[in-house]
XYZ file of N, CA and C in Angstrom:
354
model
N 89.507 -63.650 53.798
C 88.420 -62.899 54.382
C 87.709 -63.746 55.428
N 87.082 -63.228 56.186
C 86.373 -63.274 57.121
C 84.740 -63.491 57.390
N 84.351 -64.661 57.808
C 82.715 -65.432 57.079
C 82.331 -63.711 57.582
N 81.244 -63.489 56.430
C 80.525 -62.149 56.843
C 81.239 -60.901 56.524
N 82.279 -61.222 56.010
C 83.036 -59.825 55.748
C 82.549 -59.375 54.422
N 81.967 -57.909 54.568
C 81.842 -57.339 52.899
C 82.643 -57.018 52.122
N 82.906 -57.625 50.976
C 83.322 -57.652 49.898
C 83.443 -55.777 49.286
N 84.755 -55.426 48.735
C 84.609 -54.067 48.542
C 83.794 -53.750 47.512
N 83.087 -52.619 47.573
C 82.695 -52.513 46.147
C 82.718 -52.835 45.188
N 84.430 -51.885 44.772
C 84.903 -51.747 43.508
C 84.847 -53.276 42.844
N 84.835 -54.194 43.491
C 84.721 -56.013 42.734
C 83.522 -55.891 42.471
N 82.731 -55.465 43.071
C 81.310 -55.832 41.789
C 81.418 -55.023 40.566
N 80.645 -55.409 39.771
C 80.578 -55.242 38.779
C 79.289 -55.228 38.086
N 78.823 -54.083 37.741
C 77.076 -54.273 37.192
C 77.255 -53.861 35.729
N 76.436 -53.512 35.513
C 75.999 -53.288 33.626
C 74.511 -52.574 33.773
N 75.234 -51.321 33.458
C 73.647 -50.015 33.474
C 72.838 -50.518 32.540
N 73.449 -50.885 31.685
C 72.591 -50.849 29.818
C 71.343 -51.604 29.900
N 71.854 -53.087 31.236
C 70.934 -54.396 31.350
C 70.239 -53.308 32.642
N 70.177 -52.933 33.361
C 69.235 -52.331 34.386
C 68.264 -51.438 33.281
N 69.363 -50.210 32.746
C 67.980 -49.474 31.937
C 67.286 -49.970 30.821
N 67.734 -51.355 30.190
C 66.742 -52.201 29.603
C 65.247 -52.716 30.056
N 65.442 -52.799 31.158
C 64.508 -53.517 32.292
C 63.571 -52.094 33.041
N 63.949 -51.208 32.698
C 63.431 -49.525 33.523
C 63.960 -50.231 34.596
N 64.859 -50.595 35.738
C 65.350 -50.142 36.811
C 66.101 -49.210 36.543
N 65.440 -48.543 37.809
C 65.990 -46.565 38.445
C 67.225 -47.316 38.868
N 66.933 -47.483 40.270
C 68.244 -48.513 41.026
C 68.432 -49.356 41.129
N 69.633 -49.907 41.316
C 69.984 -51.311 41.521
C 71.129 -51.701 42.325
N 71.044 -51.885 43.640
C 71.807 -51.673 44.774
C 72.162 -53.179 45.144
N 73.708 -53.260 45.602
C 74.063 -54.858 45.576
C 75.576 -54.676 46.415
N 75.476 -55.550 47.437
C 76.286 -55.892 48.078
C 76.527 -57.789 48.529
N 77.942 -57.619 48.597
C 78.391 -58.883 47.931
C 79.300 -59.095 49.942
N 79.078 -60.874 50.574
C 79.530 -61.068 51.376
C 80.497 -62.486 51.608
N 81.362 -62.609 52.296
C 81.494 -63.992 52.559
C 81.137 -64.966 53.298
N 80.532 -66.035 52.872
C 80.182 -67.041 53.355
C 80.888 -68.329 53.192
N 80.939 -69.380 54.107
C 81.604 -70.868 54.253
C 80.430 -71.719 53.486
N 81.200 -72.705 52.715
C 80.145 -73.704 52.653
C 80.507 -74.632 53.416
N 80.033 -76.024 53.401
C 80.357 -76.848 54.400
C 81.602 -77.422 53.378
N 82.708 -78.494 54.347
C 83.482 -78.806 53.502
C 85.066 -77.326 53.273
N 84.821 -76.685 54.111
C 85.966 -75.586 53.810
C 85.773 -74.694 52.353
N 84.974 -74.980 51.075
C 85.314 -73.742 50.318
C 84.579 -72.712 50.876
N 84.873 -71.823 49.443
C 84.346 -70.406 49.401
C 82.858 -70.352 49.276
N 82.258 -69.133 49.789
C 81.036 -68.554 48.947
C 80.589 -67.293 49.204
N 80.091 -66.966 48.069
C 79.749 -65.494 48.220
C 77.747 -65.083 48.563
N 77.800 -63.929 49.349
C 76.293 -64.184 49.715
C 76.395 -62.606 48.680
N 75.196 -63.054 47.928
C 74.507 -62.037 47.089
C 73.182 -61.197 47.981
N 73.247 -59.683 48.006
C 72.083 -59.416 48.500
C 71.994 -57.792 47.283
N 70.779 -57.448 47.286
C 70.458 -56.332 47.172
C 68.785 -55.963 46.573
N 68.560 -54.488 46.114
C 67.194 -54.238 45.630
C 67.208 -53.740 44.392
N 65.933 -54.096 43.710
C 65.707 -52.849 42.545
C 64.561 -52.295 42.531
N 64.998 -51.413 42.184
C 63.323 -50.078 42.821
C 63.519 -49.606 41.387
N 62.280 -49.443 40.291
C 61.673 -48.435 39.623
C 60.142 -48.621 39.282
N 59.942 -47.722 38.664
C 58.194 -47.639 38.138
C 57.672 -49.059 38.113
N 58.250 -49.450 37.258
C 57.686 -50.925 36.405
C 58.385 -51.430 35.247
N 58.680 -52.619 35.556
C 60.056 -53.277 34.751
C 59.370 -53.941 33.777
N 59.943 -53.931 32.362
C 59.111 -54.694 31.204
C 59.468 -55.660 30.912
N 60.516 -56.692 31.432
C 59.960 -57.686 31.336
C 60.013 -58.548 32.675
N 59.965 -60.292 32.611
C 59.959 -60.525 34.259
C 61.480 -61.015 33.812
N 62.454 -60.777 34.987
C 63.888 -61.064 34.821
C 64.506 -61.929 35.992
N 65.708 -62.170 35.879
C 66.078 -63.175 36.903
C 67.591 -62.133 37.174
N 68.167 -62.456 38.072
C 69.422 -61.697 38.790
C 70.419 -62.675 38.373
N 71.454 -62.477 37.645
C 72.852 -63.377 38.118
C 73.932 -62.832 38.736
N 74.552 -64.224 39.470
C 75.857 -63.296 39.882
C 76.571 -64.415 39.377
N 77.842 -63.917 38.804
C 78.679 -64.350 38.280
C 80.267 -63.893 39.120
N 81.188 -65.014 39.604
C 82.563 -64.970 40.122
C 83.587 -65.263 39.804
N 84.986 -64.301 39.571
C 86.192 -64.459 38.436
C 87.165 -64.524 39.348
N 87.812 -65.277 38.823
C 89.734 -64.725 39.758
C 90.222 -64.233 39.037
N 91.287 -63.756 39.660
C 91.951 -62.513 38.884
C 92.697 -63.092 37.218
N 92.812 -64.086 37.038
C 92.887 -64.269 35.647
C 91.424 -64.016 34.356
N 91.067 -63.395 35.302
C 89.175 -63.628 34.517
C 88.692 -64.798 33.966
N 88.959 -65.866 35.020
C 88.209 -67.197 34.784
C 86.588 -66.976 35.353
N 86.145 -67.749 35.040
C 84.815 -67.575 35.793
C 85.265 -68.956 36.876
N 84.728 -68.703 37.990
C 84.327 -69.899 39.312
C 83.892 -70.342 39.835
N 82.426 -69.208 39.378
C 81.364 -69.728 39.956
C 80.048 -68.821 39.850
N 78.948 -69.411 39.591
C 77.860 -68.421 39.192
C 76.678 -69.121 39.904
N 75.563 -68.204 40.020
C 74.159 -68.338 40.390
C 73.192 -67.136 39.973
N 72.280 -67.734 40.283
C 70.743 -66.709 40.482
C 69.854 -67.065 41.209
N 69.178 -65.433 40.916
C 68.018 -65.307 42.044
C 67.006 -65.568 40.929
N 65.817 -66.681 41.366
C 64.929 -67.235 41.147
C 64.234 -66.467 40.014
N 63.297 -65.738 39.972
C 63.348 -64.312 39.154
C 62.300 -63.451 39.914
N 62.128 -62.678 39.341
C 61.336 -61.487 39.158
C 60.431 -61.197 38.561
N 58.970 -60.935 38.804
C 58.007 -60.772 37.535
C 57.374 -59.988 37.586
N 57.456 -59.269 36.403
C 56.539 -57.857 35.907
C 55.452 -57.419 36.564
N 54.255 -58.462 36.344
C 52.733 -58.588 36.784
C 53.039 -58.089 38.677
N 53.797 -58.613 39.505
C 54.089 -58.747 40.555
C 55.004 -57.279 41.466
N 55.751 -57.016 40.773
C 56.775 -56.263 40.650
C 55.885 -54.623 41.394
N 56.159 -54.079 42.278
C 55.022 -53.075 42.682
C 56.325 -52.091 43.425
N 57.116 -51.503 42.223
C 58.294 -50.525 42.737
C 59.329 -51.181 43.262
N 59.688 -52.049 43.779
C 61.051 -52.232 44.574
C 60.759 -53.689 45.154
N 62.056 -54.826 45.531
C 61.778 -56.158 44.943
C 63.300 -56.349 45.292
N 63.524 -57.197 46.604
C 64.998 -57.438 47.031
C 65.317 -58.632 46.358
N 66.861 -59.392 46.646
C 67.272 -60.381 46.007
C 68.062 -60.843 47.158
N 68.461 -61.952 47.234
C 69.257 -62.616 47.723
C 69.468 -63.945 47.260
N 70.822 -64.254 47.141
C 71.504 -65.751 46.626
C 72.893 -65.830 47.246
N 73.029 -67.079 47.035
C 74.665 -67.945 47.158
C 75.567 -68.361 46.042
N 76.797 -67.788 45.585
C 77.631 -68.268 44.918
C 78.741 -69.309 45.372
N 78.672 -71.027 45.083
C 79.749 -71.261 45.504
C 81.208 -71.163 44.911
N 81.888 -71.059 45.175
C 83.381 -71.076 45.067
C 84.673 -71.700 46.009
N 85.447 -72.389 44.928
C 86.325 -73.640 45.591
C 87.381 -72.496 46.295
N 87.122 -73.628 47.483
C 88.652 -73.017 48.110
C 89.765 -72.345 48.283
N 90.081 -72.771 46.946
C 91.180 -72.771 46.229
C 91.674 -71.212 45.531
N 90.355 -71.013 45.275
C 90.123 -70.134 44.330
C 90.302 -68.116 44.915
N 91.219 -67.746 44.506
C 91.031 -66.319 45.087
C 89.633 -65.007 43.873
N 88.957 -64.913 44.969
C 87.909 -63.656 44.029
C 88.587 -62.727 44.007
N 88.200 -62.395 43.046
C 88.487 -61.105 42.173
C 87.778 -60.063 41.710
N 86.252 -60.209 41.257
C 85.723 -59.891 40.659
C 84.239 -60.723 40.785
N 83.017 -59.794 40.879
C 81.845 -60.252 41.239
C 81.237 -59.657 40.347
N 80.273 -59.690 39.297
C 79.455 -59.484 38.468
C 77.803 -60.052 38.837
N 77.159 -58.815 38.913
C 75.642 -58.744 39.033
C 74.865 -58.014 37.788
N 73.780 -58.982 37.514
C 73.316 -58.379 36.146
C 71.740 -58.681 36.214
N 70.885 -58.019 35.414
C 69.901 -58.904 35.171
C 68.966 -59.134 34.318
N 68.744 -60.291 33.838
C 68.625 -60.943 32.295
C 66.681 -61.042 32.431
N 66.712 -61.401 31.092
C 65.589 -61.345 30.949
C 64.748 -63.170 31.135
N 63.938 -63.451 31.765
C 63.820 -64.717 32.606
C 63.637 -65.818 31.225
N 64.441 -66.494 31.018
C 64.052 -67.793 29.540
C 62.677 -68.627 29.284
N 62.133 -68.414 30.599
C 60.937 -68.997 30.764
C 59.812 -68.416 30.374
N 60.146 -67.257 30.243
C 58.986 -66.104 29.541
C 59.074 -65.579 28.141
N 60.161 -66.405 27.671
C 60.505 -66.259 26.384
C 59.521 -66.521 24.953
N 59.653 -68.361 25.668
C 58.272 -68.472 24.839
C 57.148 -68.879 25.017
């Protein structure tokens, strides 16, 4: 692929159950390629979540597989917080990934932040 080329859909991969845990309505995500320095891979994470008001404050991951369903590489977006949160609330991050490595599969989710745990 091509720095900047979007990634098809069908490779992401979300999880409704973790959005309607959180009350996100939507959760919109598009996945790109980016160079790191050094020749590997990376993937640019972007998207939004828009609903009422999310219960708890959460963080975004993206998680990256090759087609053997290894994982290759993961990140997140910083988080998200409740108190703050006023309907809709974009994301953006970087996944790196080696060279080497062919994607397969992009997984976006989003967890509940560990820091607010206890």
């Amino acid at each position: 692929m091509e720095n900047g080329e979007k990634f098809p859909k069908e490779i992401i991969e979300r999880f409704d159950v973790f959005e309607k845990e959180f009350l996100i309505e939507e959760f919109n995500v598009s996945a790109f390629q980016d160079s790191w320095y050094g020749g590997d891979n990376g993937i640019k994470i972007v998207g939004e979540i828009i609903g009422g008001q999310l219960s708890d404050d959460i963080i975004i991951i993206g998680s990256v597989y090759n087609s053997e369903g290894e994982i290759i590489g993961t990140s997140f977006r910083e988080r998200i917080d409740l108190d703050g949160f006023e309907g809709i609330d974009t994301f953006s991050f970087n996944v790196h990934v080696a060279s080497n490595e062919e994607i397969a599969k992009i997984r976006v989710y989003p967890v509940r932040n560990p820091a607010t745990i206890w």
